[in-house]
C-alpha atoms as a PDB file:
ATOM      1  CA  UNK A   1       0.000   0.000   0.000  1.00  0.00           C
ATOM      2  CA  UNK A   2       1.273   3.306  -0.930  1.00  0.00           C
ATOM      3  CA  UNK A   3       0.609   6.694   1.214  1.00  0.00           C
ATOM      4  CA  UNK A   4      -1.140   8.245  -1.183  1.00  0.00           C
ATOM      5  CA  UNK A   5      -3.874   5.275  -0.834  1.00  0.00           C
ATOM      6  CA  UNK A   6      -3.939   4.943   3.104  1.00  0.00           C
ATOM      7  CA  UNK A   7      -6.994   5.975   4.856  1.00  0.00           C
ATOM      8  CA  UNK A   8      -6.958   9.401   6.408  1.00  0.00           C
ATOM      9  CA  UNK A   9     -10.089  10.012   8.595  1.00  0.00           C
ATOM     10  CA  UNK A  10     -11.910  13.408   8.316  1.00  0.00           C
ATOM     11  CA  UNK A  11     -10.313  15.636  11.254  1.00  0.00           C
ATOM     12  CA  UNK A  12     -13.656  15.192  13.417  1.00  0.00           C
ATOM     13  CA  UNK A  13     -13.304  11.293  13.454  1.00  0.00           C
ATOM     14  CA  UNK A  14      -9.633  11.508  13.712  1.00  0.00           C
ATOM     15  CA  UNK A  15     -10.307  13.751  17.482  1.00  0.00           C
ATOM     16  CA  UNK A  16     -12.897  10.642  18.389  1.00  0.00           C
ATOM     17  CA  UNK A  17     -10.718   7.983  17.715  1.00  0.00           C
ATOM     18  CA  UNK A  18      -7.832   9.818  19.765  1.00  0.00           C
ATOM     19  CA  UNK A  19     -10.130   9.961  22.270  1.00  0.00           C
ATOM     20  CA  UNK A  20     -11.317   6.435  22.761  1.00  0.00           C
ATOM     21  CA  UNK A  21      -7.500   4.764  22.211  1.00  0.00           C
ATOM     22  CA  UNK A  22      -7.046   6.927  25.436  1.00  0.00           C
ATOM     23  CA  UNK A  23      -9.998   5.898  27.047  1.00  0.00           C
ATOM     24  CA  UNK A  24      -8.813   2.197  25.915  1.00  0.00           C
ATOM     25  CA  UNK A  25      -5.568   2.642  26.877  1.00  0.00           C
ATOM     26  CA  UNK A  26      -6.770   4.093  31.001  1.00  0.00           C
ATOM     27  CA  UNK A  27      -9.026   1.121  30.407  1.00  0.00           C
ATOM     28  CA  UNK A  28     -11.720   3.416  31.242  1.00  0.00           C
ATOM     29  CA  UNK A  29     -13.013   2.468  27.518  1.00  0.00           C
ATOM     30  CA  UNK A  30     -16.504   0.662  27.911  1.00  0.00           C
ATOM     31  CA  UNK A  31     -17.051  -1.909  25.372  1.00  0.00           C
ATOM     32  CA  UNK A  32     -19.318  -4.601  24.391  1.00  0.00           C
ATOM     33  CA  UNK A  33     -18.627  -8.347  23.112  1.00  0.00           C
ATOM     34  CA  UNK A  34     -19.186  -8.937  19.520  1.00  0.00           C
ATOM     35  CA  UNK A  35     -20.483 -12.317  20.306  1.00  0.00           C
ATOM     36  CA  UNK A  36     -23.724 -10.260  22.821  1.00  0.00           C
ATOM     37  CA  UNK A  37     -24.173  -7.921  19.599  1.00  0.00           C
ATOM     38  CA  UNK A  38     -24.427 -10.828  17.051  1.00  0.00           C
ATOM     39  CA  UNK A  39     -26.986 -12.497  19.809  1.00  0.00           C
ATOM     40  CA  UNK A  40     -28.749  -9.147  19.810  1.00  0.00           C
ATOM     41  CA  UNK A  41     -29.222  -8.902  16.187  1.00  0.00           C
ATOM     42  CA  UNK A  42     -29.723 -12.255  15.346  1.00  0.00           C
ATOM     43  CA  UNK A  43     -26.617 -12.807  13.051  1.00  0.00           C
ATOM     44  CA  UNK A  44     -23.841 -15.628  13.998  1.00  0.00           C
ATOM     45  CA  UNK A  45     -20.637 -15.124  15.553  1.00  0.00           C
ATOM     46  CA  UNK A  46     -18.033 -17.478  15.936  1.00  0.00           C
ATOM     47  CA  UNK A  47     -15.705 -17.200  19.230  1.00  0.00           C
ATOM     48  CA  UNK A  48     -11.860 -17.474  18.467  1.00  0.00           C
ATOM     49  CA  UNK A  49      -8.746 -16.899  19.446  1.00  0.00           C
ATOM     50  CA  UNK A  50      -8.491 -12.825  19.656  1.00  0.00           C
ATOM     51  CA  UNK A  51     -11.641 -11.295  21.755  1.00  0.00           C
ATOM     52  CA  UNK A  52     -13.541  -8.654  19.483  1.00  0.00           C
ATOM     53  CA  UNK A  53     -15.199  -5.735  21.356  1.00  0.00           C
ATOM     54  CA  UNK A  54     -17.322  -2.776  19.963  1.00  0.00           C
ATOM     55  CA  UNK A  55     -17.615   0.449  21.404  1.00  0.00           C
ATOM     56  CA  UNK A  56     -20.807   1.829  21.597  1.00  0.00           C
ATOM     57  CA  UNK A  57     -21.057   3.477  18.617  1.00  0.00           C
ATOM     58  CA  UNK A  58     -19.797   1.241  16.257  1.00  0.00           C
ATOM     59  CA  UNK A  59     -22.801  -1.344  18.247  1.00  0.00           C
ATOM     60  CA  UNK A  60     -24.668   1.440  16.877  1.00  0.00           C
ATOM     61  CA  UNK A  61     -23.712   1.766  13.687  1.00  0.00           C
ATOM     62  CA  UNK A  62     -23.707  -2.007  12.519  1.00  0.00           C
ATOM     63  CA  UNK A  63     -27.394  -1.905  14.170  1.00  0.00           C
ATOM     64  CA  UNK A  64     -28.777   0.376  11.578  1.00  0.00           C
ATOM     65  CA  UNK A  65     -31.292  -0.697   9.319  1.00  0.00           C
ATOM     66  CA  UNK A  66     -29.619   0.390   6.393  1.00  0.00           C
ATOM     67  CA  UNK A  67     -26.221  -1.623   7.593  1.00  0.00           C
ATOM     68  CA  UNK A  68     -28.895  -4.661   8.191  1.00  0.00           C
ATOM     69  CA  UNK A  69     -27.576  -6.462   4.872  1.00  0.00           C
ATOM     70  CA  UNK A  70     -23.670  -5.954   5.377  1.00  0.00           C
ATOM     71  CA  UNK A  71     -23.909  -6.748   9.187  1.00  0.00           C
ATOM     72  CA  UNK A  72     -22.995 -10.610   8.848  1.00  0.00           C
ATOM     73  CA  UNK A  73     -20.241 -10.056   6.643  1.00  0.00           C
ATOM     74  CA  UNK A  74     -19.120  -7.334   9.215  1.00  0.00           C
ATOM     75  CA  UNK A  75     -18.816 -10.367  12.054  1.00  0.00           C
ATOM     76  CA  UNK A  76     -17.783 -12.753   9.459  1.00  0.00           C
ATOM     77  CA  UNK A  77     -14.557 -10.451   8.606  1.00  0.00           C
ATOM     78  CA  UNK A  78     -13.678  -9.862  12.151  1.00  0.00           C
ATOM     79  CA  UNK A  79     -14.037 -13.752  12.700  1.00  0.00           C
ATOM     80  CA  UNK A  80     -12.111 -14.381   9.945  1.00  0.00           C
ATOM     81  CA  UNK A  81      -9.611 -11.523  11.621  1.00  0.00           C
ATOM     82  CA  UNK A  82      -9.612 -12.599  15.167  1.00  0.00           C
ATOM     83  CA  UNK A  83      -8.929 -16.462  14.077  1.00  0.00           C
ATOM     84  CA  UNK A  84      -5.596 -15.565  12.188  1.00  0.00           C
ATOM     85  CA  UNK A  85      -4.763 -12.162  13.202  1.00  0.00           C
ATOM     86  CA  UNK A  86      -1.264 -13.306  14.625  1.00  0.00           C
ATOM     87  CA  UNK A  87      -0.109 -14.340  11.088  1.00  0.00           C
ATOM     88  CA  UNK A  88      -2.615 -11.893   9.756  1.00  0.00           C
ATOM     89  CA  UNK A  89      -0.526  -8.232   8.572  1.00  0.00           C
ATOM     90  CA  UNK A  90      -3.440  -5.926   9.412  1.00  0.00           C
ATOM     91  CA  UNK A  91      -3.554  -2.641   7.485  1.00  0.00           C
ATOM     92  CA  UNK A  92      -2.180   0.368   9.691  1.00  0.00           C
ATOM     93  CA  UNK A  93      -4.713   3.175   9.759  1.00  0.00           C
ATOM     94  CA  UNK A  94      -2.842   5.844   7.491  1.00  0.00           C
ATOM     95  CA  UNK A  95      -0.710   7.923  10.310  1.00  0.00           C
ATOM     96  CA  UNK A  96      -3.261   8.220  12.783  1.00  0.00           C
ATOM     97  CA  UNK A  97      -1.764   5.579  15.382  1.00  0.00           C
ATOM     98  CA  UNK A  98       0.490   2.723  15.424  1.00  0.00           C
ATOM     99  CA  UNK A  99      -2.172   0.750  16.885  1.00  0.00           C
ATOM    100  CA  UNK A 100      -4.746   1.194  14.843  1.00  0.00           C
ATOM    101  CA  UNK A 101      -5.900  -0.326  11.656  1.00  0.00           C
ATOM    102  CA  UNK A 102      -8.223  -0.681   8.340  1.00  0.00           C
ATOM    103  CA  UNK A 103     -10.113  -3.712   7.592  1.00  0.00           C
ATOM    104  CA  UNK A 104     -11.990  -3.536   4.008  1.00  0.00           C
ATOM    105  CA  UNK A 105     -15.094  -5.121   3.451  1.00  0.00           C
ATOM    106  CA  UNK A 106     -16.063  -4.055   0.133  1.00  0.00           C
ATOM    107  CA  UNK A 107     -16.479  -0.224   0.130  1.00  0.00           C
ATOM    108  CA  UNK A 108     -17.194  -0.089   4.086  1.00  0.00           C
ATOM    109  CA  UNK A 109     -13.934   0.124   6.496  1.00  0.00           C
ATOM    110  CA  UNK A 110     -13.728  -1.204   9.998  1.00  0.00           C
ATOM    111  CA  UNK A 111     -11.454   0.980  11.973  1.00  0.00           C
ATOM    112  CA  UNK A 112     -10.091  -0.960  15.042  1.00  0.00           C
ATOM    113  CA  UNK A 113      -7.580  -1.433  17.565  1.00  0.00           C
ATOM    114  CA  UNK A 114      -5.533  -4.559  18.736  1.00  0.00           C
ATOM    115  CA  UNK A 115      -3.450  -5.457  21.827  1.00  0.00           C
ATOM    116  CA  UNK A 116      -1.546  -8.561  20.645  1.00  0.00           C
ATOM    117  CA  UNK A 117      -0.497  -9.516  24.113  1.00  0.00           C
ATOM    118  CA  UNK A 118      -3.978  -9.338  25.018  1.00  0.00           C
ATOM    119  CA  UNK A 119      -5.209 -10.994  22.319  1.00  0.00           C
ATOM    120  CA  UNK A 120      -7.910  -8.212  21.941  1.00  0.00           C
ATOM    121  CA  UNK A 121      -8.966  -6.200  19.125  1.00  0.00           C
ATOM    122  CA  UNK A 122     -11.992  -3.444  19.740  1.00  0.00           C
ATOM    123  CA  UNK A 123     -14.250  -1.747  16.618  1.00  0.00           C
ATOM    124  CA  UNK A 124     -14.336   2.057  17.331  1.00  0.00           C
ATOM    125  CA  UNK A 125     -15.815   2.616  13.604  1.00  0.00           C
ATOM    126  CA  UNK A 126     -17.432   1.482  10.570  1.00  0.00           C
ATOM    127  CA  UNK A 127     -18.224   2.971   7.787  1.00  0.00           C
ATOM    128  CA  UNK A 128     -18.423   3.525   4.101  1.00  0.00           C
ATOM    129  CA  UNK A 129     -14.870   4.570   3.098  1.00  0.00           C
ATOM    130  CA  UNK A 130     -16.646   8.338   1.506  1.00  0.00           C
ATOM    131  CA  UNK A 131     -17.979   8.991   4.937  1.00  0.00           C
ATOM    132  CA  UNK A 132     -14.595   8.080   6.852  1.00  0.00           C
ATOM    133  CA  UNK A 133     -11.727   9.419   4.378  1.00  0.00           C
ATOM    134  CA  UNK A 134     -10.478  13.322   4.636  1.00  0.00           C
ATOM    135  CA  UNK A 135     -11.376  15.165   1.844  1.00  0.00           C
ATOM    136  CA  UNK A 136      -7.727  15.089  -0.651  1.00  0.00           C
ATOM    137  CA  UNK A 137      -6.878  18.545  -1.503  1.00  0.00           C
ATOM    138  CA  UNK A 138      -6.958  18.823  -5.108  1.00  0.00           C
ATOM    139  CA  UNK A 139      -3.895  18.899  -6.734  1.00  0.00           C
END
């Protein structure tokens, strides 16, 4: 992947994701298991080796209706993640943290966070990449 392709989130997201790797980091960060969201909206999740979490909002966003027919393939991915994420070579999220990455599922991203001694990785976004990516100055 080149720079010119990484993801850059829009300044606003950029200041909430800031916020919640230092909540995360104080552990102050209150999450919820992907496995009680899939139970909540009827869709399958497999438990494996890494523990996914969600923050709140991003329980909230992959509950809207108009996620509804990408939500599976959401848990699917971060199954399919979680299983082999220690040979896995996630996709850092453009120069926004160290710690943070990019999963693609078609045109929506996944922004997350992993603690590989932990074996834990928490959502703190999805989205379609338009509504995520800062605007490119044209050149």
């Amino acid at each position: 992947n080149n720079a010119a392709q990484s993801l850059e989130l829009r300044d606003n997201l950029a200041e909430f994701l800031q916020i919640t790797l230092a909540e995360e980091e104080a552990n102050t960060l209150e999450t919820v298991p992907a496995q009680t969201i899939a139970a909540e909206l009827g869709l399958n999740w497999q438990s494996v080796g890494y523990q996914v979490h969600f923050i709140d909002l991003a329980k909230q966003i992959l509950a809207r209706h108009e996620n509804a027919p990408i939500a599976q393939t959401v848990l699917d991915k971060l199954v399919e993640l979680a299983a082999n994420f220690d040979s896995a070579e996630p996709e850092p999220l453009g120069s926004q943290s160290s710690s943070t990455y990019v999963l693609r599922i078609g045109e929506r991203r996944v922004i997350y966070s992993a603690n590989r001694q932990e074996h834990y990785t928490t959502v703190h976004l999805i989205g379609h990449d338009r509504e995520l990516r800062k605007r490119q100055p044209l050149t």
